[in-house]
């Protein structure tokens, strides 16, 4: 189950959304890999009904972007499923941490994080990546949210953009080798993050997805060629944990792709 979704030049319709946290935050949302029946305009009750329908499915990838967040913070909150987020544009703060492109963070289910706050005079854009359907954020500032918290490993793993160290276009074009840089060392349940760097036109094989619950590839730099398609910067691709390691071909300018691994046995309730 390899699913591709290209952004930027072939993206779906952007939907203007206002956070239901009461903070007044507004942003554009683009959904790329979407569970059947989902819409960004669904009300809370409908999203919860969809969650009950899908919560026993271990792999149901859902990938979307939040773009140009303005008009207030998104308050601290948690989700019921594991997720990665990748900052793709602008700058701001995630909790007490300053973030910009390409900061990466992972959170376990029922693990609070935030607030997400654009910097002064800046917007903030980012990918949200999940391997299971989630009915939406539980905001800690709203009544009843804390009562929904359940035990989990409570991991909040943040990779600073300086550690990701995406190359300049000139450096990537001059690359002659392939490397796999570790951003989050693999944990006992398969959670990990890497940056795969591939020379222009070269073929490379990514890490083995069988050690985890599924992988997302995000094109951070250059482009990725796959099955006759050219996926430009900020495209995403999902690889099931039951698939063999993904083989990719770098575009003419080379490729740097984030590889984000989910836990093997993510459970929801």
Short mmCIF file of C-alpha atoms in Angstrom, two decimals:
data_model
loop_
_atom_site.label_atom_id
_atom_site.label_comp_id
_atom_site.label_asym_id
_atom_site.label_seq_id
_atom_site.Cartn_x
_atom_site.Cartn_y
_atom_site.Cartn_z
CA UNK A 1 0.00 0.00 0.00
CA UNK A 2 2.13 2.85 -1.31
CA UNK A 3 0.09 6.04 -1.59
CA UNK A 4 1.34 9.19 -3.24
CA UNK A 5 0.11 12.75 -2.90
CA UNK A 6 1.84 15.67 -4.58
CA UNK A 7 1.52 19.15 -3.15
CA UNK A 8 2.18 22.72 -4.28
CA UNK A 9 1.63 22.31 -8.04
CA UNK A 10 -1.12 19.67 -7.95
CA UNK A 11 -2.64 20.16 -4.54
CA UNK A 12 -6.33 19.81 -3.61
CA UNK A 13 -8.53 22.78 -2.87
CA UNK A 14 -7.48 24.83 0.13
CA UNK A 15 -10.18 25.21 2.77
CA UNK A 16 -10.22 28.16 5.17
CA UNK A 17 -10.70 26.80 8.69
CA UNK A 18 -11.07 28.46 12.07
CA UNK A 19 -9.79 26.55 15.08
CA UNK A 20 -12.60 25.23 17.28
CA UNK A 21 -10.47 26.00 20.34
CA UNK A 22 -11.99 29.46 20.72
CA UNK A 23 -8.61 31.17 20.17
CA UNK A 24 -9.61 32.76 16.86
CA UNK A 25 -6.76 31.08 14.96
CA UNK A 26 -7.45 30.77 11.24
CA UNK A 27 -5.56 28.84 8.59
CA UNK A 28 -5.86 27.18 5.22
CA UNK A 29 -5.99 23.40 5.21
CA UNK A 30 -5.21 20.99 2.34
CA UNK A 31 -5.95 17.27 2.78
CA UNK A 32 -3.86 14.95 0.59
CA UNK A 33 -4.37 11.41 1.91
CA UNK A 34 -7.89 11.31 3.30
CA UNK A 35 -9.99 8.55 4.92
CA UNK A 36 -13.26 7.97 3.08
CA UNK A 37 -16.02 10.18 4.43
CA UNK A 38 -13.74 12.82 5.93
CA UNK A 39 -14.07 16.54 5.26
CA UNK A 40 -12.34 19.41 7.02
CA UNK A 41 -15.79 20.96 7.45
CA UNK A 42 -17.24 18.05 9.46
CA UNK A 43 -18.55 19.02 12.87
CA UNK A 44 -17.19 17.41 16.04
CA UNK A 45 -20.03 14.90 16.36
CA UNK A 46 -19.53 13.67 12.78
CA UNK A 47 -15.77 13.37 13.25
CA UNK A 48 -16.28 11.30 16.40
CA UNK A 49 -18.70 9.01 14.55
CA UNK A 50 -16.11 8.54 11.80
CA UNK A 51 -13.50 7.77 14.45
CA UNK A 52 -15.67 5.00 15.90
CA UNK A 53 -15.94 3.55 12.40
CA UNK A 54 -12.20 3.57 11.75
CA UNK A 55 -10.46 3.23 15.13
CA UNK A 56 -9.81 -0.52 14.78
CA UNK A 57 -8.02 -0.08 11.42
CA UNK A 58 -4.25 -0.06 12.13
CA UNK A 59 -3.22 1.72 8.91
CA UNK A 60 -5.40 4.48 7.50
CA UNK A 61 -3.00 7.25 6.49
CA UNK A 62 -4.18 10.83 6.80
CA UNK A 63 -1.86 13.60 5.61
CA UNK A 64 -2.71 17.29 5.42
CA UNK A 65 -1.09 20.69 5.53
CA UNK A 66 -1.90 23.67 7.69
CA UNK A 67 -0.89 26.77 5.75
CA UNK A 68 -0.58 30.43 6.66
CA UNK A 69 -1.76 30.11 10.26
CA UNK A 70 -2.67 33.60 11.47
CA UNK A 71 -5.01 35.40 13.86
CA UNK A 72 -3.99 33.76 17.10
CA UNK A 73 -2.38 30.68 18.59
CA UNK A 74 -3.59 27.09 18.42
CA UNK A 75 -3.75 26.27 22.15
CA UNK A 76 -2.06 23.28 23.80
CA UNK A 77 -3.88 20.06 22.88
CA UNK A 78 -3.55 16.33 22.31
CA UNK A 79 -4.74 13.69 19.86
CA UNK A 80 -5.78 10.05 20.20
CA UNK A 81 -3.27 8.73 17.66
CA UNK A 82 0.48 9.10 17.07
CA UNK A 83 1.53 11.82 14.67
CA UNK A 84 4.44 13.64 13.09
CA UNK A 85 4.43 17.30 12.14
CA UNK A 86 6.94 18.95 9.81
CA UNK A 87 7.30 22.73 9.66
CA UNK A 88 7.38 23.71 5.98
CA UNK A 89 7.25 27.51 6.03
CA UNK A 90 7.40 30.59 8.19
CA UNK A 91 8.55 30.57 11.79
CA UNK A 92 7.06 30.60 15.25
CA UNK A 93 6.93 28.63 18.48
CA UNK A 94 5.80 25.14 19.38
CA UNK A 95 5.35 25.35 23.11
CA UNK A 96 8.55 26.95 24.34
CA UNK A 97 10.54 25.82 21.29
CA UNK A 98 11.32 28.15 18.37
CA UNK A 99 10.59 26.37 15.07
CA UNK A 100 11.01 26.99 11.35
CA UNK A 101 11.44 24.81 8.25
CA UNK A 102 12.25 21.86 8.43
CA UNK A 103 11.75 21.23 12.15
CA UNK A 104 10.23 17.80 12.83
CA UNK A 105 8.35 16.59 15.88
CA UNK A 106 6.65 13.38 16.92
CA UNK A 107 4.01 12.95 19.62
CA UNK A 108 2.47 9.84 21.11
CA UNK A 109 -1.28 9.49 21.59
CA UNK A 110 -2.72 11.46 24.51
CA UNK A 111 0.41 13.61 24.69
CA UNK A 112 -0.22 17.33 24.99
CA UNK A 113 1.86 19.80 22.98
CA UNK A 114 1.66 23.45 22.02
CA UNK A 115 0.53 26.12 21.83
CA UNK A 116 1.43 26.62 18.17
CA UNK A 117 2.11 30.32 17.68
CA UNK A 118 3.24 32.10 14.47
CA UNK A 119 6.15 34.50 14.92
CA UNK A 120 5.62 38.26 14.91
CA UNK A 121 4.80 39.35 11.38
CA UNK A 122 5.01 35.75 10.15
CA UNK A 123 2.66 32.93 9.25
CA UNK A 124 3.37 29.28 9.99
CA UNK A 125 2.82 26.29 7.69
CA UNK A 126 3.29 22.61 8.45
CA UNK A 127 2.42 19.04 7.52
CA UNK A 128 0.44 16.84 9.91
CA UNK A 129 0.99 13.13 9.26
CA UNK A 130 -0.94 10.27 10.82
CA UNK A 131 -1.23 6.54 10.14
CA UNK A 132 -4.68 6.33 11.73
CA UNK A 133 -7.76 8.52 11.74
CA UNK A 134 -8.11 11.04 14.57
CA UNK A 135 -11.36 12.93 15.32
CA UNK A 136 -9.59 16.20 16.08
CA UNK A 137 -7.72 18.05 18.76
CA UNK A 138 -8.68 17.99 22.43
CA UNK A 139 -7.81 21.49 23.67
CA UNK A 140 -6.66 21.68 27.26
CA UNK A 141 -8.29 25.10 27.67
CA UNK A 142 -11.76 23.63 27.10
CA UNK A 143 -13.88 21.88 29.75
CA UNK A 144 -13.66 18.09 29.86
CA UNK A 145 -10.50 17.73 27.78
CA UNK A 146 -8.20 16.61 30.58
CA UNK A 147 -10.69 13.91 31.58
CA UNK A 148 -10.13 12.30 28.16
CA UNK A 149 -6.40 11.81 28.73
CA UNK A 150 -5.24 8.18 28.85
CA UNK A 151 -1.91 6.51 29.64
CA UNK A 152 0.68 6.44 26.87
CA UNK A 153 4.45 6.73 26.53
CA UNK A 154 3.99 10.53 26.34
CA UNK A 155 6.89 11.04 23.95
CA UNK A 156 7.45 14.48 22.49
CA UNK A 157 10.44 14.21 20.15
CA UNK A 158 11.58 17.43 18.47
CA UNK A 159 14.29 17.77 15.83
CA UNK A 160 15.67 21.28 15.37
CA UNK A 161 15.98 22.46 11.74
CA UNK A 162 19.71 22.95 12.21
CA UNK A 163 19.96 19.22 12.95
CA UNK A 164 17.97 18.39 9.81
CA UNK A 165 20.36 20.65 7.87
CA UNK A 166 18.69 20.66 4.45
CA UNK A 167 21.31 21.48 1.81
CA UNK A 168 21.40 24.49 -0.46
CA UNK A 169 20.33 23.76 -4.06
CA UNK A 170 23.96 24.14 -5.16
CA UNK A 171 25.23 21.64 -2.59
CA UNK A 172 22.52 19.13 -3.43
CA UNK A 173 23.20 19.42 -7.16
CA UNK A 174 26.89 18.69 -6.54
CA UNK A 175 26.20 15.60 -4.40
CA UNK A 176 27.68 12.33 -5.73
CA UNK A 177 26.74 9.88 -2.96
CA UNK A 178 23.72 8.65 -1.03
CA UNK A 179 23.43 8.96 2.74
CA UNK A 180 20.81 8.28 5.40
CA UNK A 181 21.14 10.73 8.30
CA UNK A 182 19.50 9.76 11.59
CA UNK A 183 17.33 12.51 13.09
CA UNK A 184 15.46 10.43 15.69
CA UNK A 185 17.24 7.15 16.54
CA UNK A 186 14.99 4.13 16.12
CA UNK A 187 13.07 3.34 19.30
CA UNK A 188 11.98 -0.12 20.43
CA UNK A 189 8.58 0.22 18.73
CA UNK A 190 10.02 1.46 15.42
CA UNK A 191 9.52 5.22 15.86
CA UNK A 192 12.35 7.00 14.04
CA UNK A 193 13.13 9.83 11.63
CA UNK A 194 15.77 10.09 8.92
CA UNK A 195 16.89 12.37 6.11
CA UNK A 196 17.65 10.46 2.90
CA UNK A 197 20.07 12.39 0.65
CA UNK A 198 20.42 11.17 -2.95
CA UNK A 199 22.61 12.47 -5.78
CA UNK A 200 20.90 13.81 -8.94
CA UNK A 201 19.45 10.96 -10.99
CA UNK A 202 20.67 8.29 -8.58
CA UNK A 203 18.58 5.41 -7.24
CA UNK A 204 18.40 4.72 -3.50
CA UNK A 205 16.58 2.39 -1.15
CA UNK A 206 15.00 3.73 2.02
CA UNK A 207 14.94 2.12 5.47
CA UNK A 208 12.96 -1.08 6.03
CA UNK A 209 9.31 -0.29 6.89
CA UNK A 210 8.74 -3.74 8.39
CA UNK A 211 10.36 -2.55 11.64
CA UNK A 212 7.62 0.05 12.15
CA UNK A 213 3.93 0.63 11.59
CA UNK A 214 4.35 2.66 8.39
CA UNK A 215 6.44 5.46 6.90
CA UNK A 216 5.91 8.86 5.36
CA UNK A 217 8.37 10.35 2.89
CA UNK A 218 8.34 14.15 2.62
CA UNK A 219 10.35 15.77 -0.17
CA UNK A 220 12.33 18.44 1.67
CA UNK A 221 14.60 19.38 -1.23
CA UNK A 222 14.83 18.56 -4.94
CA UNK A 223 12.35 16.03 -6.30
CA UNK A 224 11.51 12.33 -6.18
CA UNK A 225 10.68 10.23 -9.23
CA UNK A 226 8.37 7.29 -8.69
CA UNK A 227 6.25 5.25 -11.15
CA UNK A 228 6.63 7.88 -13.86
CA UNK A 229 5.61 10.75 -11.58
CA UNK A 230 7.87 13.60 -10.51
CA UNK A 231 7.07 14.61 -6.94
CA UNK A 232 8.34 18.14 -6.24
CA UNK A 233 9.40 19.73 -2.98
CA UNK A 234 6.84 19.29 -0.15
CA UNK A 235 5.24 16.24 -1.75
CA UNK A 236 4.39 13.31 0.49
CA UNK A 237 4.25 9.56 0.05
CA UNK A 238 3.06 6.87 2.46
CA UNK A 239 4.60 3.38 2.65
CA UNK A 240 2.83 0.62 4.56
CA UNK A 241 4.69 -1.41 7.16
CA UNK A 242 3.90 -4.50 5.06
CA UNK A 243 5.75 -3.16 1.99
CA UNK A 244 9.41 -3.78 1.11
CA UNK A 245 11.84 -0.86 1.50
CA UNK A 246 10.96 1.94 -0.90
CA UNK A 247 13.22 2.44 -3.91
CA UNK A 248 13.35 6.02 -5.15
CA UNK A 249 15.05 7.89 -7.96
CA UNK A 250 16.24 11.43 -7.37
CA UNK A 251 15.27 14.16 -9.82
CA UNK A 252 17.74 16.18 -11.86
CA UNK A 253 18.46 18.49 -8.93
CA UNK A 254 18.90 15.63 -6.43
CA UNK A 255 16.71 14.61 -3.52
CA UNK A 256 16.54 15.11 0.21
CA UNK A 257 13.55 13.31 1.73
CA UNK A 258 12.44 13.05 5.33
CA UNK A 259 11.53 9.47 6.28
CA UNK A 260 9.22 9.39 9.30
CA UNK A 261 8.44 6.06 10.99
CA UNK A 262 5.39 5.32 13.13
CA UNK A 263 5.14 2.82 16.00
CA UNK A 264 4.42 -0.81 15.15
CA UNK A 265 1.48 -1.26 17.47
CA UNK A 266 -0.34 2.03 17.71
CA UNK A 267 -3.65 1.48 19.46
CA UNK A 268 -6.64 3.76 19.92
CA UNK A 269 -9.58 3.72 22.25
#
